[in-house]
PDB file of C-alpha atoms in Angstrom:
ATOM      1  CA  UNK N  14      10.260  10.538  14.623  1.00  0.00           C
ATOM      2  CA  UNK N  15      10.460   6.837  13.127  1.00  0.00           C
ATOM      3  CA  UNK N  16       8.883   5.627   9.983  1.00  0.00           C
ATOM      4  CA  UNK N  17       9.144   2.982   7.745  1.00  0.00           C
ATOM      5  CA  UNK N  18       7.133   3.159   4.774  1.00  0.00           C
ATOM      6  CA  UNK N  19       6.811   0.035   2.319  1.00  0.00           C
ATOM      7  CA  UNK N  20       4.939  -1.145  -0.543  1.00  0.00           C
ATOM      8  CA  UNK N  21       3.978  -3.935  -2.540  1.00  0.00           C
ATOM      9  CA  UNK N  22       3.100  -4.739  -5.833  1.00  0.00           C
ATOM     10  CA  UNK N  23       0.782  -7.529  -6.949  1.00  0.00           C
ATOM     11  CA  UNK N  24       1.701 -11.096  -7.214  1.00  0.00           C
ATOM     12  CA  UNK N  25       2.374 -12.416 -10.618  1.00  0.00           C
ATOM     13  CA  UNK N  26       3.718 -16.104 -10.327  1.00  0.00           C
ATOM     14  CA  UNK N  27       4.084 -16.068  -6.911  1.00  0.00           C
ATOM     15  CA  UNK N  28       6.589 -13.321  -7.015  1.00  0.00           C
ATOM     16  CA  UNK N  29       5.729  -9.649  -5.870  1.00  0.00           C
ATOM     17  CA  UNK N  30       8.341  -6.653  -5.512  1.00  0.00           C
ATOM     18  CA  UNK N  31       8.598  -4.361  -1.956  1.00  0.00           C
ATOM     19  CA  UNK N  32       9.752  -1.093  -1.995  1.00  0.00           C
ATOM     20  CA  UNK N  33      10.761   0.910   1.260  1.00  0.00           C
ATOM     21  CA  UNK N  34      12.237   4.085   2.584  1.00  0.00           C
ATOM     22  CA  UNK N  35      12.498   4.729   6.619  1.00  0.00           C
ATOM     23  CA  UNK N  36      13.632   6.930   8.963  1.00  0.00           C
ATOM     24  CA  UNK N  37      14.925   5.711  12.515  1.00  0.00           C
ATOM     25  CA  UNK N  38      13.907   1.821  11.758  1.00  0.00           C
ATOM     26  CA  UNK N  39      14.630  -1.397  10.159  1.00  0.00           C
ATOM     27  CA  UNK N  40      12.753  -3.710   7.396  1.00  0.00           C
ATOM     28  CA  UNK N  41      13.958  -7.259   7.424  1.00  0.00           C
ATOM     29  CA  UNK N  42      13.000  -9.912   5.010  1.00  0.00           C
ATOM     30  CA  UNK N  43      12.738 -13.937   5.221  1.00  0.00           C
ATOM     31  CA  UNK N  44      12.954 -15.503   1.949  1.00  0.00           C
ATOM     32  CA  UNK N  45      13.366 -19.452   2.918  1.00  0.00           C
ATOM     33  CA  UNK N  46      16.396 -19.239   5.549  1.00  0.00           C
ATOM     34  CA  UNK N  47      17.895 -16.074   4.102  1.00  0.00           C
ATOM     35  CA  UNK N  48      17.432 -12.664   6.309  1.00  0.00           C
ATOM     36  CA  UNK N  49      17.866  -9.596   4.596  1.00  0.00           C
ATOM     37  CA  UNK N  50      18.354  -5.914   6.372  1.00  0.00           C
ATOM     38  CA  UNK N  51      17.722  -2.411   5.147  1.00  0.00           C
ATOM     39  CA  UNK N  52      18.606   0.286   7.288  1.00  0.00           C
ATOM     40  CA  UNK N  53      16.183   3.134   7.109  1.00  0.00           C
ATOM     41  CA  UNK N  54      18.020   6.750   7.242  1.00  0.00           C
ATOM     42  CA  UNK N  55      19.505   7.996  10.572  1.00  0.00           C
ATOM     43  CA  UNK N  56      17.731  11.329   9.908  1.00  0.00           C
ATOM     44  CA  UNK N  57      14.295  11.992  11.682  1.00  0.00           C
ATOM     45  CA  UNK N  58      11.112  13.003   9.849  1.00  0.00           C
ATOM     46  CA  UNK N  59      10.205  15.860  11.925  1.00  0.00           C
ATOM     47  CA  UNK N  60      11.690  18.476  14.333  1.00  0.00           C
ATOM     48  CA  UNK N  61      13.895  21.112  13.735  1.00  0.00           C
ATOM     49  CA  UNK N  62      14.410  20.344  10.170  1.00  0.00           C
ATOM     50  CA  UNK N  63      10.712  20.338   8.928  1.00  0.00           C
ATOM     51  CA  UNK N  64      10.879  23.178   6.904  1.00  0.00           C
ATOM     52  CA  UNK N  65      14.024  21.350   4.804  1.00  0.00           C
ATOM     53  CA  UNK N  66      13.287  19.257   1.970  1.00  0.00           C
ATOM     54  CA  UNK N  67      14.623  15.602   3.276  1.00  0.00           C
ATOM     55  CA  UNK N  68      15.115  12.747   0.952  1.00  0.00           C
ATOM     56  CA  UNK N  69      15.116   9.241   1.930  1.00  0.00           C
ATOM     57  CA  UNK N  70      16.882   6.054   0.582  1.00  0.00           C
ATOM     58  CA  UNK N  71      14.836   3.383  -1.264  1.00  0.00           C
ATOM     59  CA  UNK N  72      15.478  -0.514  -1.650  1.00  0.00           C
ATOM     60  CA  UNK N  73      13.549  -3.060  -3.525  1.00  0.00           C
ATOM     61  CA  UNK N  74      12.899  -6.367  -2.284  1.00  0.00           C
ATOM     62  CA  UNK N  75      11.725  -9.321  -4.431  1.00  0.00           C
ATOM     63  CA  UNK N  76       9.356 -11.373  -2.595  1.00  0.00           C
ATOM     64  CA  UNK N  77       7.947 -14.553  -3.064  1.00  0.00           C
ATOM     65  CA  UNK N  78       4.449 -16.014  -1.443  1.00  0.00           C
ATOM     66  CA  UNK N  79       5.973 -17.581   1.280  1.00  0.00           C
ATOM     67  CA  UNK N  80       8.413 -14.572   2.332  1.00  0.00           C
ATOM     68  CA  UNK N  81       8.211 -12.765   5.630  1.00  0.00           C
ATOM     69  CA  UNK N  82       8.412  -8.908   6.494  1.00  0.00           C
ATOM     70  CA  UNK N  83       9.169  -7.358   9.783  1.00  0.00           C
ATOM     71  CA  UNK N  84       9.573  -3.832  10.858  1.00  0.00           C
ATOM     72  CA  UNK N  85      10.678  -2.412  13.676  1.00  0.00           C
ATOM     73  CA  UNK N  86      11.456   1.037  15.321  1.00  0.00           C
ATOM     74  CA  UNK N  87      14.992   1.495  16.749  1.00  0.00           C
ATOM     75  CA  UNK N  88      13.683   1.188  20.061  1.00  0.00           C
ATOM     76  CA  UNK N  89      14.059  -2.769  19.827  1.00  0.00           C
ATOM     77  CA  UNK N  90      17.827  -2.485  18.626  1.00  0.00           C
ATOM     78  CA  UNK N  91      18.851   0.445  21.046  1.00  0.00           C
ATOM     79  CA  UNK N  92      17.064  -1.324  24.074  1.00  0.00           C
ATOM     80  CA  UNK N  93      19.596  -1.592  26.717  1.00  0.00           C
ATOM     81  CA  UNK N  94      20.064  -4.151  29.728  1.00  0.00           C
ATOM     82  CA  UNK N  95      21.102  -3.524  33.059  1.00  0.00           C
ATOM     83  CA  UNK N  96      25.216  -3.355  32.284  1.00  0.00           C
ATOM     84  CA  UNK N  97      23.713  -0.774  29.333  1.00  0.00           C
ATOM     85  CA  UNK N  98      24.390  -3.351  26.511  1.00  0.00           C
ATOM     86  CA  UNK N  99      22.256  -2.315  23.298  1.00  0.00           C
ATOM     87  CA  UNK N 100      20.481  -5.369  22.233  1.00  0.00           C
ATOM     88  CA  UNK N 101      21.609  -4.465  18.368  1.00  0.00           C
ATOM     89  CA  UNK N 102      20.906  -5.109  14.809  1.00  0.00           C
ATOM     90  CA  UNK N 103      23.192  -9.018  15.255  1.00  0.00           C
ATOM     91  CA  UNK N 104      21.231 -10.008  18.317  1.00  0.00           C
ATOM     92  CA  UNK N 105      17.907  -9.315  16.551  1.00  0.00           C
ATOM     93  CA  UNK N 106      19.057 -11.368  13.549  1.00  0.00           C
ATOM     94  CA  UNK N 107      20.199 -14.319  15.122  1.00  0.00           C
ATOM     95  CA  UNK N 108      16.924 -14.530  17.573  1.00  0.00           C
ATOM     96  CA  UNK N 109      15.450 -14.496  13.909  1.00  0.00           C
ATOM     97  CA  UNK N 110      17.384 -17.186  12.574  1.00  0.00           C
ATOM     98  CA  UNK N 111      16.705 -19.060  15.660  1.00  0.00           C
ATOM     99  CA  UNK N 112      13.018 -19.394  14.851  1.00  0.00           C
ATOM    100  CA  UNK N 113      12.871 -19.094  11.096  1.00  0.00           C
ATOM    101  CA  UNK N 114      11.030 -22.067  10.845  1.00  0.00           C
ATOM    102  CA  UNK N 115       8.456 -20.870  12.768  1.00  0.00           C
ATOM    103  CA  UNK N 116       5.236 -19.286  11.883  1.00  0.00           C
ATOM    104  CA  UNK N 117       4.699 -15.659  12.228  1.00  0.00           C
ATOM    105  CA  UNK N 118       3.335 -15.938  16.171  1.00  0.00           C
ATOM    106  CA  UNK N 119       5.686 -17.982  17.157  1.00  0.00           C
ATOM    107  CA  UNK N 120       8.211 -16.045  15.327  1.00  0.00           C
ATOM    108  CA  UNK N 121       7.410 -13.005  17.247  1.00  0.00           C
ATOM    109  CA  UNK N 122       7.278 -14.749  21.066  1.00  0.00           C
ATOM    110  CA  UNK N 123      10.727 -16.419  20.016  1.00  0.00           C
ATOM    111  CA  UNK N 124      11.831 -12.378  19.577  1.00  0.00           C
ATOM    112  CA  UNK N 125      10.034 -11.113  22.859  1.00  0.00           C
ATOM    113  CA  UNK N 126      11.195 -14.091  24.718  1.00  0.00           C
ATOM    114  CA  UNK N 127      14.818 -13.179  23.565  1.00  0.00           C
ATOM    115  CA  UNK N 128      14.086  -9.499  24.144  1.00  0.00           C
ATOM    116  CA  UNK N 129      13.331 -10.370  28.060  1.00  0.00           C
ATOM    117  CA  UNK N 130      16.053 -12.817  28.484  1.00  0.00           C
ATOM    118  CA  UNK N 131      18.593  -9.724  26.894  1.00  0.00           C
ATOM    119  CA  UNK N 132      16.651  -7.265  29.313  1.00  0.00           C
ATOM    120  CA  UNK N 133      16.192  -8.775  32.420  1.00  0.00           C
ATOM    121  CA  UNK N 134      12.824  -9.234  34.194  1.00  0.00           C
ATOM    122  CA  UNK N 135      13.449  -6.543  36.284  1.00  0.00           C
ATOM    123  CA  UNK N 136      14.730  -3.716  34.351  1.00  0.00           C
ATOM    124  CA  UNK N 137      12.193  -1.394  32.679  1.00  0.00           C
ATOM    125  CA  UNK N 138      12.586  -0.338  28.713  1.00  0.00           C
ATOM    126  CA  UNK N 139      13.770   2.662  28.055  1.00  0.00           C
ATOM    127  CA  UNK N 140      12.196   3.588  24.562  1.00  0.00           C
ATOM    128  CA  UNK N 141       9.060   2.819  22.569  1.00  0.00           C
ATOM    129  CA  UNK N 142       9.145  -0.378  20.700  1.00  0.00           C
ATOM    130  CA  UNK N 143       7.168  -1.463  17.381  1.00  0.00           C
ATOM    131  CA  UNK N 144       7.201  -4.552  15.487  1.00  0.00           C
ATOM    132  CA  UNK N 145       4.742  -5.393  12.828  1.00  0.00           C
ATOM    133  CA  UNK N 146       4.986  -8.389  10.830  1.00  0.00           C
ATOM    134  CA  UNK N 147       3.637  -9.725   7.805  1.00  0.00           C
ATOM    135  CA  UNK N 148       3.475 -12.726   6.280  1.00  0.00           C
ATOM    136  CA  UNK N 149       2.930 -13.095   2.456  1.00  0.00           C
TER     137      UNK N 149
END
């Protein structure tokens, strides 16, 4: 199973600190034109291993009031086209890059247009895909 867990602390000055720990999925953050990753762990929440005590990595982002936070499932990075070509972690951040500037909606039809142009029209996905983003 994925996860991503996060959470924020209140604003003082404009500032605000994120902390997050995953499993199976990605956080990225947009402070002005800088996009920062973190990797949640490749181990799965659930399954076999439930009765196991399983620790997680944190990070901790500092955000300001005009940042951006996206998360995502590995089903958006692992998505394959027709010649089986993962769409991957550097596609995803340049298709962000490409429409940093953008607000949050258009931000996220600038990714799904990339997404079908990777994909093809025609060829079906292959796992679930999330995406939530926030803007602060």
């Amino acid at each position: 199973m994925d996860m991503m867990l996060c959470r924020s602390e209140k604003y003082v000055k404009g500032k605000a600190e994120m902390v997050a720990s995953g499993a199976k999925s990605y956080l990225f953050t947009i402070k002005g034109k800088e996009v920062v990753c973190f990797k949640g762990n490749k181990q799965s929440i659930g399954g076999e291993m439930r009765n196991e005590m399983l620790t997680f990595d944190q990070k901790v982002f500092q955000l300001s009031s005009s940042s951006k936070v996206i998360l995502l499932t590995e089903g958006w990075i692992d998505n394959a086209n027709s010649n089986r070509k993962r769409y991957g972690l550097k596609r995803f951040r340049e298709a962000i890059k490409a429409n940093i500037d953008q607000t949050l909606n258009d931000l996220k039809s600038g990714l799904q247009e990339d997404m079908i142009r990777f994909q093809g029209e025609n060829e079906e996905q292959r796992d679930d895909i999330t995406l939530l983003g926030v803007e602060l």
